[in-house]
C-alpha cells in the first residue's frame, strides 16, 4: 500500500473545503484516533467525498498512488462466498497502469487487463490468495484485445475454476495473454492455475519474459506457446505440470526458449509436444514422471515433430510404464532434429520403448552410461540416429561434438591429450546408428574411424568418414 508524498493530509473541515482537489484521485479514509481502522476506498465526485467525510469527525483524507491499490479498498470481501466481480471491475477501471494488491482470501470473479501497458497482480501466496472464476468462464485473467502486457508481474496468486475437479477439467484459460498485441518483460512468479482447459497461454507476439515457480494442475494443457516466429526468448524456471489430460507443454512457432528444472507428473499424457517452426528449445534437467496409469499405445513422453530443433540435457524419466511396446520416451518424426544428452531412467517397466526416429528426423544421442537400450530404439523411413558415447558439449545446431580436454585420442603413432571437433554428414552412410571412436588416422587433416551398426541385421563394421578437426 503506497501513499504519495503527503499530497493531501487534511482535517475534516479542510477536506470538505478542498474536496475538488481530489477529483479523479484515489483516496482513503482512516480514523486518526484508531490506527487499526481498516482503510476503505473512496472515489467518485467531490460530492461523494463530502457525503462520506460528513459522517463523523476525527477523520483524515489522504491521496494514495493510482498505480498501487488494494482490491479490498473497492469492496471485495475475499470470503469465498460473495461475488467480488463488481469490486474487481471497479479496481480495474480505476487503476491507470500498475499493480493491484490482493490480500489473503478467496475472491470470486475474473480479471481483465484493459490498459495500454497492462496491470499486474500481487497476492500473498499460492495458498493465501485465490481467484475463483465462475463455472464455464473463458478465463481467470486475460488481456484485452489490442493492449500490451509489459513491465508488470503476476505474483503469489492461485486461479481456480469453480465447479470442476481433478476428474473434470473446466473451460477457458487460467491466465490468457493471447489477445494482447505484444507481451514484453513480464514476470509470472509463484502462480498456480487449476481445472482449466489451458492453464497458461502466451501471447503469439512476446519476448524477453520470465516464469518462476509456475504450476498448472488438472488442465487439459498446462502451458501453451503458439507463435509464428515472434514468440522468442523466454526463460521458464521450476515450472510444474501436474496431471495434464492432453499434454504438459505445447510449443509451436517459438524460438530460444529455456526450461530449467521443468517437472511434469502425468497419468499417461505426453509431457512435452514440440511442433513446427520451433528452434533453440532447451530443457535443462527436466523430470518426466509417470504418477499414475500408463502411457497410451502409440503415444510418448516427449514428442518432437515437423520442422523443429530442440535439446534435452540430463532428462530424467521416472517410472514410465505402458500397456504395450508401442509407447516411447522420445518420438521424433517428420523433419525434427533432437539432441539428447545424458538421459536417466528410474524404474521403467519392460514395455516402454526408448526412442522412435522416423521420416526425415535426426536424433543426436550422447548417452555415455548406455541408459537407452539399442533393442528399444526404432528407426523408420529416412530417420537417423547418431550416437556419440562420450561426454560432449553440443552446439546449438549441426552434428558437432567436443571431446574433453586431457582425454586421450589414440592415433596410429601415439596417445596424446588433444581436443577435437567433428562434423559428420550422416547422409554418407545408409546405416542407422553410427558410433564415433576417438581414433584419428592422420593428424591435422584426414579421416576419423567410425564404427557403425546396422539395426536390421546387427552387423557392425568400421569405415573412415571425412572430418574437419583441430587441436586446441
Short mmCIF file of C-alpha atoms in Angstrom, two decimals:
data_model
loop_
_atom_site.label_atom_id
_atom_site.label_comp_id
_atom_site.label_asym_id
_atom_site.label_seq_id
_atom_site.Cartn_x
_atom_site.Cartn_y
_atom_site.Cartn_z
CA UNK A 1 0.00 0.00 0.00
CA UNK A 2 1.77 3.15 -1.19
CA UNK A 3 0.92 6.73 -0.33
CA UNK A 4 2.12 9.63 -2.39
CA UNK A 5 4.39 12.10 -0.67
CA UNK A 6 1.75 13.64 1.57
CA UNK A 7 -0.02 15.28 -1.34
CA UNK A 8 -3.08 15.80 0.81
CA UNK A 9 -3.46 15.34 4.55
CA UNK A 10 -6.28 17.39 5.94
CA UNK A 11 -8.64 17.75 8.84
CA UNK A 12 -12.31 17.08 8.22
CA UNK A 13 -13.12 20.75 7.69
CA UNK A 14 -10.15 21.28 5.37
CA UNK A 15 -11.03 18.21 3.36
CA UNK A 16 -14.60 19.34 2.83
CA UNK A 17 -13.46 22.82 1.87
CA UNK A 18 -10.92 21.47 -0.62
CA UNK A 19 -12.80 18.41 -1.87
CA UNK A 20 -12.34 19.42 -5.52
CA UNK A 21 -8.60 18.92 -5.03
CA UNK A 22 -9.09 15.17 -5.26
CA UNK A 23 -11.17 14.89 -8.42
CA UNK A 24 -10.17 11.70 -10.19
CA UNK A 25 -7.81 10.66 -7.42
CA UNK A 26 -7.98 7.56 -5.29
CA UNK A 27 -8.36 8.50 -1.65
CA UNK A 28 -8.72 6.60 1.56
CA UNK A 29 -10.21 7.44 4.92
CA UNK A 30 -8.75 6.48 8.24
CA UNK A 31 -9.61 7.32 11.80
CA UNK A 32 -6.73 9.26 13.27
CA UNK A 33 -7.85 8.18 16.71
CA UNK A 34 -7.77 4.47 15.79
CA UNK A 35 -4.71 3.33 13.87
CA UNK A 36 -6.16 -0.15 13.44
CA UNK A 37 -9.19 1.01 11.43
CA UNK A 38 -9.28 -0.72 8.02
CA UNK A 39 -8.68 1.54 5.05
CA UNK A 40 -11.59 1.98 2.65
CA UNK A 41 -11.58 3.18 -0.92
CA UNK A 42 -13.49 6.37 -1.63
CA UNK A 43 -13.77 7.51 -5.22
CA UNK A 44 -16.24 9.39 -7.39
CA UNK A 45 -17.32 13.01 -7.43
CA UNK A 46 -16.34 15.62 -4.87
CA UNK A 47 -19.90 15.45 -3.53
CA UNK A 48 -19.36 11.77 -2.91
CA UNK A 49 -16.31 12.56 -0.81
CA UNK A 50 -18.25 15.12 1.23
CA UNK A 51 -21.02 12.64 1.95
CA UNK A 52 -18.53 10.24 3.46
CA UNK A 53 -16.49 12.86 5.26
CA UNK A 54 -19.54 14.44 6.80
CA UNK A 55 -20.35 11.16 8.54
CA UNK A 56 -18.12 11.85 11.52
CA UNK A 57 -15.15 13.63 12.96
CA UNK A 58 -11.59 12.65 13.68
CA UNK A 59 -11.03 11.55 10.05
CA UNK A 60 -8.08 12.09 7.77
CA UNK A 61 -8.15 12.27 3.99
CA UNK A 62 -5.03 11.27 2.06
CA UNK A 63 -4.18 10.58 -1.56
CA UNK A 64 -2.68 7.20 -2.47
CA UNK A 65 -0.90 6.13 -5.60
CA UNK A 66 -3.20 5.42 -8.53
CA UNK A 67 -0.78 2.72 -9.65
CA UNK A 68 -0.70 0.64 -6.49
CA UNK A 69 -4.05 -0.21 -4.96
CA UNK A 70 -5.65 -2.95 -2.88
CA UNK A 71 -8.63 -4.95 -4.11
CA UNK A 72 -10.38 -4.74 -0.75
CA UNK A 73 -10.44 -0.95 -0.96
CA UNK A 74 -13.10 -1.39 -3.61
CA UNK A 75 -15.40 -3.55 -1.53
CA UNK A 76 -14.05 -7.05 -2.28
CA UNK A 77 -14.67 -9.44 0.60
CA UNK A 78 -12.44 -12.39 -0.25
CA UNK A 79 -14.68 -14.69 1.78
CA UNK A 80 -15.10 -17.31 -0.97
CA UNK A 81 -18.87 -16.85 -0.90
CA UNK A 82 -19.56 -13.31 -2.08
CA UNK A 83 -19.24 -12.47 -5.78
CA UNK A 84 -16.48 -9.87 -5.92
CA UNK A 85 -16.83 -9.16 -9.65
CA UNK A 86 -18.11 -5.63 -9.14
CA UNK A 87 -15.23 -4.75 -6.82
CA UNK A 88 -12.72 -6.26 -9.23
CA UNK A 89 -14.21 -4.27 -12.13
CA UNK A 90 -14.05 -1.06 -10.08
CA UNK A 91 -10.39 -1.61 -9.23
CA UNK A 92 -9.54 -2.37 -12.87
CA UNK A 93 -11.43 0.73 -14.02
CA UNK A 94 -9.68 2.97 -11.55
CA UNK A 95 -6.08 1.88 -11.93
CA UNK A 96 -4.05 3.54 -14.64
CA UNK A 97 -1.08 1.24 -15.30
CA UNK A 98 0.29 -0.54 -12.31
CA UNK A 99 -0.39 -3.17 -9.71
CA UNK A 100 -3.39 -4.44 -7.77
CA UNK A 101 -2.53 -5.87 -4.38
CA UNK A 102 -4.76 -8.72 -3.26
CA UNK A 103 -4.94 -9.56 0.43
CA UNK A 104 -5.28 -13.12 1.63
CA UNK A 105 -8.64 -14.63 0.83
CA UNK A 106 -10.75 -16.30 -1.85
CA UNK A 107 -12.17 -13.86 -4.39
CA UNK A 108 -14.95 -14.84 -6.77
CA UNK A 109 -14.70 -13.12 -10.15
CA UNK A 110 -12.40 -12.71 -13.15
CA UNK A 111 -9.80 -10.13 -14.01
CA UNK A 112 -9.21 -8.34 -17.31
CA UNK A 113 -6.22 -6.15 -18.06
CA UNK A 114 -7.61 -3.45 -20.33
CA UNK A 115 -4.91 -0.82 -20.00
CA UNK A 116 -2.35 0.15 -22.60
CA UNK A 117 0.56 -1.31 -20.68
CA UNK A 118 -1.50 -3.70 -18.58
CA UNK A 119 -1.89 -4.21 -14.89
CA UNK A 120 -0.16 -6.60 -12.55
CA UNK A 121 -1.35 -8.60 -9.56
CA UNK A 122 0.35 -9.31 -6.27
CA UNK A 123 -1.18 -11.73 -3.81
CA UNK A 124 0.06 -13.09 -0.51
CA UNK A 125 0.95 -16.60 -1.68
CA UNK A 126 -0.31 -19.59 -3.61
CA UNK A 127 -2.29 -20.90 -0.65
CA UNK A 128 -3.28 -17.48 0.65
CA UNK A 129 -4.70 -15.52 -2.30
CA UNK A 130 -7.06 -17.28 -4.69
CA UNK A 131 -9.15 -16.01 -7.61
CA UNK A 132 -12.11 -18.31 -8.24
CA UNK A 133 -13.72 -17.85 -11.63
CA UNK A 134 -17.38 -18.74 -12.20
CA UNK A 135 -18.23 -22.01 -13.90
CA UNK A 136 -17.53 -22.09 -17.66
CA UNK A 137 -15.67 -18.78 -17.68
CA UNK A 138 -13.47 -18.07 -20.67
CA UNK A 139 -10.53 -17.08 -18.46
CA UNK A 140 -9.49 -16.08 -14.94
CA UNK A 141 -7.02 -13.39 -16.03
CA UNK A 142 -6.85 -12.01 -19.57
CA UNK A 143 -5.51 -9.12 -21.60
CA UNK A 144 -7.93 -7.12 -23.73
CA UNK A 145 -7.53 -7.19 -27.49
CA UNK A 146 -5.05 -4.62 -28.75
CA UNK A 147 -3.50 -3.91 -25.35
CA UNK A 148 0.02 -4.68 -24.24
CA UNK A 149 1.28 -6.70 -21.31
CA UNK A 150 4.68 -5.36 -20.39
CA UNK A 151 6.85 -4.44 -17.41
CA UNK A 152 4.39 -5.94 -14.93
CA UNK A 153 4.10 -9.16 -12.96
CA UNK A 154 1.58 -11.63 -11.60
CA UNK A 155 2.84 -12.95 -8.30
CA UNK A 156 1.72 -15.12 -5.38
CA UNK A 157 -1.75 -15.90 -6.72
CA UNK A 158 -3.78 -19.05 -7.41
CA UNK A 159 -6.52 -19.30 -10.04
CA UNK A 160 -9.30 -21.89 -9.86
CA UNK A 161 -12.38 -22.55 -11.96
CA UNK A 162 -15.38 -23.17 -9.75
CA UNK A 163 -17.30 -26.42 -10.01
CA UNK A 164 -14.57 -28.59 -11.54
CA UNK A 165 -12.31 -31.20 -10.04
CA UNK A 166 -9.34 -33.38 -10.96
CA UNK A 167 -11.54 -35.72 -12.99
CA UNK A 168 -13.39 -33.00 -14.90
CA UNK A 169 -11.37 -30.19 -16.43
CA UNK A 170 -13.09 -26.86 -16.98
CA UNK A 171 -13.19 -24.46 -19.88
CA UNK A 172 -11.21 -21.42 -20.88
CA UNK A 173 -7.69 -20.40 -19.88
CA UNK A 174 -6.39 -19.68 -16.41
CA UNK A 175 -4.02 -16.89 -17.48
CA UNK A 176 -4.77 -15.87 -21.07
CA UNK A 177 -2.35 -13.44 -22.75
CA UNK A 178 -3.27 -14.29 -26.33
CA UNK A 179 -5.33 -11.19 -27.17
CA UNK A 180 -2.60 -8.69 -26.31
CA UNK A 181 -0.72 -7.23 -29.26
CA UNK A 182 2.57 -7.96 -27.51
CA UNK A 183 3.95 -9.17 -24.19
CA UNK A 184 7.37 -7.88 -23.16
CA UNK A 185 9.42 -8.15 -19.97
CA UNK A 186 6.63 -9.52 -17.84
CA UNK A 187 7.08 -11.97 -14.98
CA UNK A 188 4.94 -14.78 -13.64
CA UNK A 189 6.13 -15.80 -10.18
CA UNK A 190 4.59 -18.24 -7.70
CA UNK A 191 1.43 -18.62 -9.76
CA UNK A 192 -0.80 -21.70 -9.89
CA UNK A 193 -3.74 -22.42 -12.18
CA UNK A 194 -6.16 -25.28 -11.66
CA UNK A 195 -9.01 -27.02 -13.54
CA UNK A 196 -8.97 -25.05 -16.80
CA UNK A 197 -8.87 -26.20 -20.40
CA UNK A 198 -5.48 -24.47 -20.71
CA UNK A 199 -3.50 -23.41 -17.67
CA UNK A 200 -1.45 -20.52 -19.07
CA UNK A 201 -1.30 -19.43 -22.72
CA UNK A 202 1.23 -16.94 -24.02
CA UNK A 203 0.70 -14.11 -26.45
CA UNK A 204 1.79 -15.07 -30.00
CA UNK A 205 3.99 -11.97 -30.03
CA UNK A 206 6.14 -11.98 -26.92
CA UNK A 207 9.79 -11.80 -25.98
CA UNK A 208 12.16 -11.47 -23.02
CA UNK A 209 9.75 -12.84 -20.42
CA UNK A 210 10.35 -14.99 -17.36
CA UNK A 211 8.33 -17.53 -15.40
CA UNK A 212 9.40 -18.66 -11.94
CA UNK A 213 7.72 -21.39 -9.88
CA UNK A 214 4.61 -21.63 -12.03
CA UNK A 215 2.26 -24.60 -11.61
CA UNK A 216 -0.70 -25.90 -13.62
CA UNK A 217 -2.78 -28.74 -12.22
CA UNK A 218 -5.58 -30.83 -13.76
CA UNK A 219 -5.82 -28.87 -17.02
CA UNK A 220 -6.15 -30.35 -20.50
CA UNK A 221 -3.00 -28.47 -21.48
CA UNK A 222 -0.84 -27.00 -18.75
CA UNK A 223 1.26 -24.48 -20.72
CA UNK A 224 0.74 -23.41 -24.33
CA UNK A 225 3.09 -21.35 -26.50
CA UNK A 226 1.92 -20.82 -30.08
CA UNK A 227 3.57 -18.18 -32.25
CA UNK A 228 4.60 -17.52 -35.81
CA UNK A 229 8.24 -16.63 -35.30
CA UNK A 230 7.63 -13.68 -32.96
CA UNK A 231 7.41 -15.71 -29.76
CA UNK A 232 11.02 -15.68 -28.58
CA UNK A 233 13.43 -15.53 -25.65
CA UNK A 234 11.55 -16.96 -22.70
CA UNK A 235 13.08 -18.41 -19.55
CA UNK A 236 10.91 -20.80 -17.55
CA UNK A 237 12.30 -21.82 -14.17
CA UNK A 238 10.88 -24.60 -11.99
CA UNK A 239 7.56 -24.89 -13.81
CA UNK A 240 5.41 -27.83 -12.80
CA UNK A 241 2.68 -29.54 -14.83
CA UNK A 242 0.51 -31.86 -12.77
CA UNK A 243 -1.84 -34.40 -14.35
CA UNK A 244 -2.49 -32.83 -17.78
CA UNK A 245 -5.03 -34.59 -19.97
CA UNK A 246 -3.65 -33.71 -23.44
CA UNK A 247 -0.05 -32.64 -22.75
CA UNK A 248 2.06 -30.75 -20.25
CA UNK A 249 3.60 -28.13 -22.52
CA UNK A 250 2.83 -27.45 -26.19
CA UNK A 251 5.32 -25.38 -28.21
CA UNK A 252 4.86 -24.23 -31.81
CA UNK A 253 6.47 -21.41 -33.78
CA UNK A 254 8.79 -20.41 -30.92
CA UNK A 255 12.48 -19.55 -30.74
CA UNK A 256 15.08 -19.60 -27.98
CA UNK A 257 13.12 -20.97 -25.04
CA UNK A 258 14.94 -22.34 -21.98
CA UNK A 259 13.16 -24.56 -19.46
CA UNK A 260 15.21 -25.05 -16.30
CA UNK A 261 14.23 -27.90 -13.95
CA UNK A 262 10.86 -28.41 -15.64
CA UNK A 263 8.84 -31.00 -13.72
CA UNK A 264 5.90 -32.89 -15.17
CA UNK A 265 3.74 -35.50 -13.46
CA UNK A 266 1.40 -37.32 -15.79
CA UNK A 267 -1.16 -40.11 -15.77
CA UNK A 268 -0.35 -41.01 -19.37
CA UNK A 269 -0.49 -37.78 -21.36
CA UNK A 270 2.69 -36.60 -23.13
CA UNK A 271 4.84 -34.31 -21.05
CA UNK A 272 6.15 -32.21 -23.97
CA UNK A 273 4.96 -31.65 -27.55
CA UNK A 274 7.24 -29.54 -29.77
CA UNK A 275 5.76 -28.70 -33.16
CA UNK A 276 6.93 -26.95 -36.32
CA UNK A 277 8.83 -23.70 -36.55
CA UNK A 278 10.33 -24.08 -33.07
CA UNK A 279 14.10 -23.68 -32.78
CA UNK A 280 16.51 -23.37 -29.88
CA UNK A 281 14.14 -25.06 -27.44
CA UNK A 282 16.21 -26.28 -24.49
CA UNK A 283 15.19 -28.35 -21.48
CA UNK A 284 17.82 -28.46 -18.73
CA UNK A 285 17.40 -31.24 -16.15
CA UNK A 286 13.71 -31.90 -16.78
CA UNK A 287 11.92 -34.57 -14.75
CA UNK A 288 9.21 -36.52 -16.57
CA UNK A 289 7.34 -38.64 -14.06
CA UNK A 290 4.60 -41.20 -14.54
CA UNK A 291 2.47 -40.53 -11.46
CA UNK A 292 -0.45 -42.78 -12.31
CA UNK A 293 -1.69 -45.00 -15.13
CA UNK A 294 0.27 -45.87 -18.25
CA UNK A 295 1.36 -44.20 -21.46
CA UNK A 296 -1.22 -44.97 -24.13
CA UNK A 297 -0.42 -47.20 -27.08
CA UNK A 298 1.32 -45.31 -29.91
CA UNK A 299 1.95 -42.38 -27.58
CA UNK A 300 5.07 -40.97 -25.92
CA UNK A 301 6.56 -38.93 -23.10
CA UNK A 302 8.18 -36.38 -25.44
CA UNK A 303 7.03 -35.70 -28.99
CA UNK A 304 9.15 -33.63 -31.40
CA UNK A 305 7.75 -33.13 -34.87
CA UNK A 306 7.72 -31.16 -38.08
CA UNK A 307 10.39 -28.53 -38.67
CA UNK A 308 11.77 -28.13 -35.13
CA UNK A 309 15.07 -28.29 -33.23
CA UNK A 310 15.31 -29.00 -29.51
CA UNK A 311 17.77 -30.12 -26.86
CA UNK A 312 17.22 -32.19 -23.72
CA UNK A 313 20.09 -32.05 -21.24
CA UNK A 314 20.06 -34.59 -18.42
CA UNK A 315 16.40 -35.60 -18.82
CA UNK A 316 15.04 -37.98 -16.18
CA UNK A 317 12.17 -40.37 -16.86
CA UNK A 318 10.69 -41.62 -13.60
CA UNK A 319 8.54 -44.77 -13.55
CA UNK A 320 7.48 -44.73 -17.22
CA UNK A 321 5.02 -47.52 -17.99
CA UNK A 322 2.94 -48.66 -20.95
CA UNK A 323 0.39 -51.36 -21.70
CA UNK A 324 2.29 -52.43 -24.84
CA UNK A 325 5.53 -51.88 -26.74
CA UNK A 326 4.34 -49.03 -28.99
CA UNK A 327 4.89 -46.23 -26.44
CA UNK A 328 8.22 -44.36 -26.43
CA UNK A 329 10.12 -41.97 -24.22
CA UNK A 330 11.04 -39.91 -27.31
CA UNK A 331 9.05 -39.90 -30.54
CA UNK A 332 10.90 -37.82 -33.16
CA UNK A 333 9.18 -37.57 -36.52
CA UNK A 334 8.93 -35.66 -39.79
CA UNK A 335 11.90 -33.25 -40.03
CA UNK A 336 12.56 -32.71 -36.34
CA UNK A 337 16.12 -32.58 -35.01
CA UNK A 338 16.67 -33.50 -31.36
CA UNK A 339 19.78 -33.54 -29.17
CA UNK A 340 19.62 -35.83 -26.12
CA UNK A 341 22.41 -35.59 -23.58
CA UNK A 342 22.93 -37.89 -20.59
CA UNK A 343 19.44 -39.36 -20.14
CA UNK A 344 18.35 -41.16 -16.97
CA UNK A 345 15.59 -43.71 -16.41
CA UNK A 346 14.22 -44.67 -12.99
CA UNK A 347 12.11 -47.81 -12.57
CA UNK A 348 10.94 -48.31 -16.13
CA UNK A 349 8.67 -51.24 -16.96
CA UNK A 350 9.57 -53.76 -19.65
CA UNK A 351 7.11 -52.47 -22.24
CA UNK A 352 8.32 -48.91 -22.57
CA UNK A 353 10.49 -48.21 -25.63
CA UNK A 354 13.18 -45.56 -25.67
CA UNK A 355 13.46 -43.73 -28.99
CA UNK A 356 11.50 -43.74 -32.23
CA UNK A 357 13.06 -41.83 -35.15
CA UNK A 358 11.17 -41.82 -38.41
CA UNK A 359 10.53 -39.91 -41.63
CA UNK A 360 13.45 -37.49 -42.11
CA UNK A 361 14.05 -36.82 -38.43
CA UNK A 362 17.51 -36.92 -36.83
CA UNK A 363 18.45 -37.63 -33.22
CA UNK A 364 21.91 -36.95 -31.80
CA UNK A 365 22.34 -39.06 -28.69
CA UNK A 366 25.07 -38.55 -26.12
CA UNK A 367 24.49 -41.49 -23.77
CA UNK A 368 27.84 -42.33 -22.13
CA UNK A 369 26.22 -44.54 -19.49
CA UNK A 370 24.27 -46.58 -22.02
CA UNK A 371 20.90 -45.81 -20.47
CA UNK A 372 18.99 -46.20 -23.73
CA UNK A 373 18.87 -49.80 -24.89
CA UNK A 374 19.66 -50.44 -28.57
CA UNK A 375 16.90 -53.05 -28.65
CA UNK A 376 14.37 -50.39 -27.62
CA UNK A 377 15.29 -47.95 -30.39
CA UNK A 378 13.29 -47.95 -33.63
CA UNK A 379 14.34 -46.20 -36.83
CA UNK A 380 11.90 -45.93 -39.72
CA UNK A 381 11.99 -44.32 -43.15
CA UNK A 382 14.92 -41.95 -43.55
CA UNK A 383 15.26 -41.38 -39.84
CA UNK A 384 18.81 -41.23 -38.46
CA UNK A 385 20.23 -41.74 -35.00
CA UNK A 386 23.81 -40.62 -34.38
CA UNK A 387 25.36 -41.85 -31.16
CA UNK A 388 28.38 -40.28 -29.51
CA UNK A 389 29.16 -42.17 -26.35
CA UNK A 390 31.38 -39.64 -24.64
CA UNK A 391 30.81 -36.58 -22.53
CA UNK A 392 30.08 -33.97 -25.20
CA UNK A 393 29.03 -30.36 -25.26
CA UNK A 394 26.67 -29.94 -28.16
CA UNK A 395 26.43 -26.81 -30.18
CA UNK A 396 23.01 -25.34 -30.90
CA UNK A 397 22.96 -26.79 -34.40
CA UNK A 398 24.84 -29.32 -36.52
CA UNK A 399 26.40 -32.63 -35.62
CA UNK A 400 29.34 -31.16 -33.72
CA UNK A 401 30.78 -32.64 -30.53
CA UNK A 402 33.80 -31.60 -28.46
CA UNK A 403 35.93 -34.24 -26.79
CA UNK A 404 37.01 -33.23 -23.26
CA UNK A 405 40.48 -31.79 -22.90
CA UNK A 406 43.01 -34.26 -21.50
CA UNK A 407 41.13 -37.34 -22.64
CA UNK A 408 43.48 -39.40 -24.83
CA UNK A 409 42.94 -39.78 -28.55
CA UNK A 410 44.67 -42.86 -29.97
CA UNK A 411 46.36 -42.30 -33.28
CA UNK A 412 48.39 -44.74 -35.32
CA UNK A 413 51.56 -43.44 -33.61
CA UNK A 414 50.86 -42.46 -30.02
CA UNK A 415 48.34 -41.42 -27.40
CA UNK A 416 48.17 -37.65 -26.94
CA UNK A 417 45.91 -35.30 -24.96
CA UNK A 418 44.17 -33.15 -27.55
CA UNK A 419 40.73 -31.66 -28.22
CA UNK A 420 38.99 -32.22 -31.49
CA UNK A 421 35.83 -31.13 -33.28
CA UNK A 422 33.97 -33.40 -35.64
CA UNK A 423 31.46 -32.56 -38.36
CA UNK A 424 29.73 -35.53 -39.99
CA UNK A 425 27.31 -35.74 -42.86
CA UNK A 426 25.07 -38.68 -41.87
CA UNK A 427 23.73 -38.95 -45.40
CA UNK A 428 27.05 -40.54 -46.42
CA UNK A 429 26.03 -43.79 -44.77
CA UNK A 430 22.84 -45.75 -45.10
CA UNK A 431 23.39 -47.38 -41.74
CA UNK A 432 21.18 -46.45 -38.86
CA UNK A 433 23.45 -45.98 -35.86
CA UNK A 434 26.95 -44.57 -36.00
CA UNK A 435 29.27 -44.51 -33.01
CA UNK A 436 32.36 -42.31 -33.11
CA UNK A 437 35.60 -43.88 -31.94
CA UNK A 438 38.33 -41.41 -30.99
CA UNK A 439 40.88 -42.87 -33.38
CA UNK A 440 42.43 -40.44 -35.80
CA UNK A 441 44.37 -41.93 -38.68
CA UNK A 442 46.13 -38.73 -39.69
CA UNK A 443 46.90 -35.57 -37.77
CA UNK A 444 45.78 -32.16 -38.97
CA UNK A 445 43.58 -33.34 -41.79
CA UNK A 446 42.30 -36.77 -42.59
CA UNK A 447 39.59 -39.13 -41.51
CA UNK A 448 38.03 -40.44 -38.32
CA UNK A 449 37.42 -44.14 -37.80
CA UNK A 450 33.70 -44.80 -37.39
CA UNK A 451 32.03 -47.89 -36.00
CA UNK A 452 28.56 -48.23 -37.49
CA UNK A 453 25.79 -50.65 -36.65
CA UNK A 454 23.00 -51.85 -38.90
CA UNK A 455 19.86 -52.04 -36.78
CA UNK A 456 18.16 -54.57 -39.04
CA UNK A 457 20.98 -57.12 -39.08
CA UNK A 458 23.02 -56.15 -36.03
CA UNK A 459 26.16 -56.26 -38.16
CA UNK A 460 28.98 -53.97 -37.12
CA UNK A 461 31.77 -52.60 -39.27
CA UNK A 462 34.32 -49.84 -39.48
CA UNK A 463 34.63 -47.07 -42.01
CA UNK A 464 36.51 -43.82 -42.41
CA UNK A 465 34.45 -40.68 -42.65
CA UNK A 466 35.68 -37.27 -43.77
CA UNK A 467 36.19 -34.86 -40.88
CA UNK A 468 37.48 -31.44 -40.02
CA UNK A 469 39.31 -31.24 -36.74
CA UNK A 470 41.75 -29.08 -34.93
CA UNK A 471 43.83 -29.22 -31.75
CA UNK A 472 43.09 -26.60 -29.11
#
